[in-house]
Coordinates of N, CA and C in Angstrom, one line a residue:
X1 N 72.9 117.2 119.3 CA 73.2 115.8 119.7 C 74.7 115.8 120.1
X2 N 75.2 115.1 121.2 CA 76.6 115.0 122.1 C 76.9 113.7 121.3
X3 N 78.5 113.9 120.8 CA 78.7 113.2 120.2 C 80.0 112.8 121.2
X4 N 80.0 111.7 121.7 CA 81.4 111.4 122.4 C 82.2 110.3 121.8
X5 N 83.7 110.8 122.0 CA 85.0 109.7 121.6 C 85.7 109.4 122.7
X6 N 85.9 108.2 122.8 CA 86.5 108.0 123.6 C 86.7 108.5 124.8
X7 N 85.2 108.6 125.2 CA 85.4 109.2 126.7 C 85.2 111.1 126.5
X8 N 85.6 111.5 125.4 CA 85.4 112.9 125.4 C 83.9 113.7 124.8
X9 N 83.5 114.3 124.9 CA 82.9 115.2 124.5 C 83.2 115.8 123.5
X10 N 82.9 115.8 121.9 CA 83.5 116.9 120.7 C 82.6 117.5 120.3
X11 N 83.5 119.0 120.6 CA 82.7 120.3 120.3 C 81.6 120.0 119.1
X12 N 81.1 121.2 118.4 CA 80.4 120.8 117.4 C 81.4 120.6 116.2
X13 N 81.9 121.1 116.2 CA 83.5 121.2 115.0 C 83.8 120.0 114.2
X14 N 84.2 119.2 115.9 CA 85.0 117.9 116.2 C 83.8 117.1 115.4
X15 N 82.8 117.0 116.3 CA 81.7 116.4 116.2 C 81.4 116.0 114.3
X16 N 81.4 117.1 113.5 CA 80.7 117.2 112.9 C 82.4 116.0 111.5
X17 N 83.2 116.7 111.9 CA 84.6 116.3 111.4 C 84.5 114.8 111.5
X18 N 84.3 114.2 112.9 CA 84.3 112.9 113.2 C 83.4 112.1 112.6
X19 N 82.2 112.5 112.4 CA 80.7 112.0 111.3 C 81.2 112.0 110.1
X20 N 82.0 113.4 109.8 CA 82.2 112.9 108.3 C 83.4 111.7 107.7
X21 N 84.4 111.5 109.3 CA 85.4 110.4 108.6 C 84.5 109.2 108.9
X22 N 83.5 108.9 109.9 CA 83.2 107.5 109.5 C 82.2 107.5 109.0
X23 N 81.5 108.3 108.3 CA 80.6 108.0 107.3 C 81.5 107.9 105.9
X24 N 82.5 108.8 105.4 CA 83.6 108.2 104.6 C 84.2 106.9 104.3
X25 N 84.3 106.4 105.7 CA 84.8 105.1 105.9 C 83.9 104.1 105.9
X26 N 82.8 104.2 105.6 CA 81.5 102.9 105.7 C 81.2 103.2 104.3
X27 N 81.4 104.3 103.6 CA 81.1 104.1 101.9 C 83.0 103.7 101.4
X28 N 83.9 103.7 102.3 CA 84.6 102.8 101.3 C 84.7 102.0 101.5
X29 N 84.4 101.6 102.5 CA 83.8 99.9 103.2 C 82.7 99.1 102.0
X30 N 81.8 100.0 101.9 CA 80.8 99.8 101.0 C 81.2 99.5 99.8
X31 N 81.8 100.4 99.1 CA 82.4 99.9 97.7 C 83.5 98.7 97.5
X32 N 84.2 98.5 98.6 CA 85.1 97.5 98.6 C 84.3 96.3 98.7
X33 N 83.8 96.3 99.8 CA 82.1 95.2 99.4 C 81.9 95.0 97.9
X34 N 81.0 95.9 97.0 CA 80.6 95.9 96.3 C 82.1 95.1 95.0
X35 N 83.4 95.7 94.9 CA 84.1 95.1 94.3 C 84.2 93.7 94.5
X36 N 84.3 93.5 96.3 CA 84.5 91.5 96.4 C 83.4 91.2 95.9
X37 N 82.6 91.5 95.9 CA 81.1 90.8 95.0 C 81.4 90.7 93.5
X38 N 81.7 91.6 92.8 CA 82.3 91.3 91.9 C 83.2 90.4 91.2
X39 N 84.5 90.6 92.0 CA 85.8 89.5 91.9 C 85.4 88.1 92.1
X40 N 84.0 88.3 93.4 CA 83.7 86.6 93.8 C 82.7 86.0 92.2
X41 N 82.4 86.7 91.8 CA 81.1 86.3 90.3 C 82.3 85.7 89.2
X42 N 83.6 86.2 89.2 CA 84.3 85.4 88.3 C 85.3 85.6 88.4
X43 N 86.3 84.5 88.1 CA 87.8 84.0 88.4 C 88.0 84.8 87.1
X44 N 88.8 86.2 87.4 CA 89.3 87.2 86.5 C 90.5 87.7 87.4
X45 N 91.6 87.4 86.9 CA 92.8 88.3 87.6 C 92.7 90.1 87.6
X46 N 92.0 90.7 86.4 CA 91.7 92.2 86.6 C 91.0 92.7 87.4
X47 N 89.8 91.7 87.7 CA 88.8 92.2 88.9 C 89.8 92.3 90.7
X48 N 90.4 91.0 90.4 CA 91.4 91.1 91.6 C 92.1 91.9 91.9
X49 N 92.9 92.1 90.5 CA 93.6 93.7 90.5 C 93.0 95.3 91.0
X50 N 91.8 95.1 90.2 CA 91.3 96.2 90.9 C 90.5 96.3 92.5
X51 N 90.2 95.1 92.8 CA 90.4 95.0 94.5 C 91.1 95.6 95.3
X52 N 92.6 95.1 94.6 CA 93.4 95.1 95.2 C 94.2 96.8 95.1
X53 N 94.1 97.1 93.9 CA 94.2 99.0 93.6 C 93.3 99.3 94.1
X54 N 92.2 99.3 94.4 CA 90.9 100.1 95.1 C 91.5 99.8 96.6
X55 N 91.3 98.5 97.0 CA 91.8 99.0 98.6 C 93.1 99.9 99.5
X56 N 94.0 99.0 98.0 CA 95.5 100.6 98.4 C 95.2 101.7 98.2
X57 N 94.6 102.5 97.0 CA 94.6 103.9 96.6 C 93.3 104.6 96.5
X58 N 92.4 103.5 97.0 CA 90.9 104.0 97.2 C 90.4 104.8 96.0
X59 N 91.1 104.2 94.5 CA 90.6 104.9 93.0 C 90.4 103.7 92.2
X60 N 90.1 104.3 91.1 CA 90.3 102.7 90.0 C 91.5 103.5 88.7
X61 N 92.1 102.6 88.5 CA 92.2 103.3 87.5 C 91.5 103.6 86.2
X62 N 92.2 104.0 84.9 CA 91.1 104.0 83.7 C 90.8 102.8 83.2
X63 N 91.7 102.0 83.4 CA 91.2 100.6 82.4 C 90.7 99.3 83.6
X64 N 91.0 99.5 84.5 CA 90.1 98.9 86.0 C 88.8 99.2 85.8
X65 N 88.6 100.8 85.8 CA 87.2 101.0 85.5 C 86.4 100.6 84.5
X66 N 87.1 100.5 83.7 CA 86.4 100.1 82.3 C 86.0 98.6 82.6
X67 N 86.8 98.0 83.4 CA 86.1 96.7 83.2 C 85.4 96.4 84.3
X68 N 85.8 97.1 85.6 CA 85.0 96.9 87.0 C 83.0 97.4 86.0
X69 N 83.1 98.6 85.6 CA 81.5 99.3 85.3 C 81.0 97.9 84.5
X70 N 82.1 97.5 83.4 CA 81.3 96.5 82.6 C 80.5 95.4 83.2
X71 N 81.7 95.1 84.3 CA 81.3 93.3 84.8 C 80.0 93.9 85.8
X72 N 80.1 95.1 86.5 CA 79.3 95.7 87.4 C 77.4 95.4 86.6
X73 N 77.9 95.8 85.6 CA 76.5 95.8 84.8 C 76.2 94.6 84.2
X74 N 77.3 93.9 83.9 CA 76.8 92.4 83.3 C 76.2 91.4 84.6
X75 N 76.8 91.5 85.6 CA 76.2 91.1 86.6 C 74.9 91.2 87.2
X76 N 74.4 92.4 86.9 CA 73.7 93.4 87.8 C 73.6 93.7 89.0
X77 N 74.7 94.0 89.2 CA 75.4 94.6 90.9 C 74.9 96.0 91.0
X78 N 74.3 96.0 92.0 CA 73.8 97.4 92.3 C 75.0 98.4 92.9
X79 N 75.2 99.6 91.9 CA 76.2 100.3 92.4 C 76.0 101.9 91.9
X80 N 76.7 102.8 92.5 CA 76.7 103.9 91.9 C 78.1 104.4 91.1
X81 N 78.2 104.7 89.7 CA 79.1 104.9 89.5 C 79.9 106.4 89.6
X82 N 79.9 107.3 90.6 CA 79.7 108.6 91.1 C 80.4 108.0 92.3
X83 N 80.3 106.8 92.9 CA 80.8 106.9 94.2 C 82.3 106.4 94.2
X84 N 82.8 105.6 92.6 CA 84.1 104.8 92.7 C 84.7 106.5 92.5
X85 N 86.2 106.8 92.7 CA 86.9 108.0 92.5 C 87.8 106.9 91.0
X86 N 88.3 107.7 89.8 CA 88.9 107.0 88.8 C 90.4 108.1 89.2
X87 N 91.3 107.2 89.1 CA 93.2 107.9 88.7 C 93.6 108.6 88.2
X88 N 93.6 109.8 87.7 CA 94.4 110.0 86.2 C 95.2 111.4 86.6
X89 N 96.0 111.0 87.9 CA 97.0 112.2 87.9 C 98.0 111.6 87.4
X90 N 98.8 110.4 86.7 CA 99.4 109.9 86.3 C 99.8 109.6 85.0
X91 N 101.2 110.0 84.2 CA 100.9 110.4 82.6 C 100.7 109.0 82.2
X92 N 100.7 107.6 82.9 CA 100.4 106.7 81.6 C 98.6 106.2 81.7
X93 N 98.2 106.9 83.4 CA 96.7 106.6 83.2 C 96.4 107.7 82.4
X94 N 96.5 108.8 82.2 CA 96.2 109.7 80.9 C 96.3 109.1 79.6
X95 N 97.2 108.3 79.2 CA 97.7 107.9 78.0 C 96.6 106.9 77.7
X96 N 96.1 105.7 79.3 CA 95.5 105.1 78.8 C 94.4 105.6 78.7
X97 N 94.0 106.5 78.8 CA 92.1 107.3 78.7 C 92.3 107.4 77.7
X98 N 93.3 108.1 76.9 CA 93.6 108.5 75.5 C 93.5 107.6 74.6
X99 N 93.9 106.5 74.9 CA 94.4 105.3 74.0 C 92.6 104.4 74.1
X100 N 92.0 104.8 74.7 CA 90.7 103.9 75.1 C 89.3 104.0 74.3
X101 N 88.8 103.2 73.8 CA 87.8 103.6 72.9 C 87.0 104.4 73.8
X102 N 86.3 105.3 72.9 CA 85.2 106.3 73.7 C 83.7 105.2 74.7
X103 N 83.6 104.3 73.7 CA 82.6 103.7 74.1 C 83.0 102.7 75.9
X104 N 84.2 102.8 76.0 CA 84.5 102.1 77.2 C 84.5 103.5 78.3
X105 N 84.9 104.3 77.7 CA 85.1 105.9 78.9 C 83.3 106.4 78.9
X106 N 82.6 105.6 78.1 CA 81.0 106.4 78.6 C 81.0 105.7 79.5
X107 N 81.4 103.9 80.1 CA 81.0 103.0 80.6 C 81.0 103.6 82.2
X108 N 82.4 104.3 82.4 CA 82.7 104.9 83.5 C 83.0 106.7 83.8
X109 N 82.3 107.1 82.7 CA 81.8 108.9 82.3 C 81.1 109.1 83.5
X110 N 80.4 108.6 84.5 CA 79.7 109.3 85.9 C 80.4 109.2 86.3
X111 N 81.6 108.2 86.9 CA 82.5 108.2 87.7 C 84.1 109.5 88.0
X112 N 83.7 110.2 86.7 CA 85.1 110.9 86.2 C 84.2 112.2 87.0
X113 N 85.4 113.2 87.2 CA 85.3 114.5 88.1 C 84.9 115.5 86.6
X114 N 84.2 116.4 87.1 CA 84.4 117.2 85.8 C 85.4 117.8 85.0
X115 N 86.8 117.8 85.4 CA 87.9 117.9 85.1 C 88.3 117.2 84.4
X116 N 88.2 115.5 84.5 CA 88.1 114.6 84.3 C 87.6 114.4 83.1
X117 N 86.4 115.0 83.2 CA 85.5 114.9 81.8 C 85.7 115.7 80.6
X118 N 86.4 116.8 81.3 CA 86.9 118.2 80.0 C 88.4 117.4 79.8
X119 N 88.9 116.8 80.1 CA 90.9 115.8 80.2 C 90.0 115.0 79.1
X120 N 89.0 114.3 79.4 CA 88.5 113.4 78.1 C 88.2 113.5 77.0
X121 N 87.6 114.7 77.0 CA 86.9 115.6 75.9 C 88.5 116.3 75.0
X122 N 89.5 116.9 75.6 CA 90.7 116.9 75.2 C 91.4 116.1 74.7
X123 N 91.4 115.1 75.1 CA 92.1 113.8 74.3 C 91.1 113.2 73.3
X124 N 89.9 114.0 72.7 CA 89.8 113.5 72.0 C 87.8 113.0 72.3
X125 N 87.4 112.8 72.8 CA 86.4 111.7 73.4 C 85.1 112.6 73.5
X126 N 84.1 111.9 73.4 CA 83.0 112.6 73.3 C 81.9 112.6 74.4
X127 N 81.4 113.0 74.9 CA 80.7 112.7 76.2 C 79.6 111.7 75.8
X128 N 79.1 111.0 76.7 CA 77.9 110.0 76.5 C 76.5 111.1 75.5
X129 N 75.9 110.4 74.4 CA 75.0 111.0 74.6 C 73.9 111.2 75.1
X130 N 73.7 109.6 76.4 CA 72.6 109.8 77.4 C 73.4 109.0 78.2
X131 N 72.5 108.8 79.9 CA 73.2 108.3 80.9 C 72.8 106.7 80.8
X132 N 72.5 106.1 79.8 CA 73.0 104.6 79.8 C 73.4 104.4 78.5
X133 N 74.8 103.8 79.0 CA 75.2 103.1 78.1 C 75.1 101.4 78.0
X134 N 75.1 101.0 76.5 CA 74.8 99.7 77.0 C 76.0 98.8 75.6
X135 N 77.0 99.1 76.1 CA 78.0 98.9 75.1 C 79.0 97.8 75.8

């Protein structure tokens, strides 16, 4: 299939490069969606916040997430938690993973990279011991 930009023709290379940035960009279109649905269900300044961190840095952080998965589920907003990216190249979002009860880090445990998950497991934390939590 000929994929053209602007007038051009892109090789298969191009082609295939260019599919993957706007399909990238319609799932973070997608999630950003998914968060205003969120923020709009209730006058919460953190939901806002994390709006507003998700649209700048396209991550949540750890305690964003913790409450974005919560409200996500108390609502029942249809979402995947695998698709938000969570923060923690930063020593005080580390501190706060650390500082966070375990039961709030299952909330957002699919969301974490497997790196992510062994950093949790190090500070202390235990992994989910099934994939719903309902805490």
């Amino acid at each position: 299939m000929a994929v053209i930009e602007k007038g051009q023709r892109l090789s298969p290379t191009e082609a295939k490069s260019h599919l993957a940035k706007l399909t990238q960009q319609m799932q973070l279109e997608s999630y950003i969606r998914t968060l205003e649905r969120l923020a709009a269900k209730e006058s919460n300044p953190i939901l806002s916040g994390a709006l507003d961190y998700y649209r700048k840095n396209k991550k949540l952080t750890p305690k964003y997430a913790a409450v974005v998965f919560w409200k996500l589920q108390a609502f029942n907003i249809d979402h995947h938690p695998s698709f938000f990216q969570i923060e923690l190249r930063r020593a005080q979002h580390i501190d706060d993973l650390r500082q966070m009860p375990t039961a709030r880090i299952h909330r957002f445990w699919s969301a974490l990279t497997t790196a992510q998950r062994r950093k949790a497991v190090e500070l202390g934390h235990t992994p989910p011991k099934d994939r719903i939590v309902t805490d």
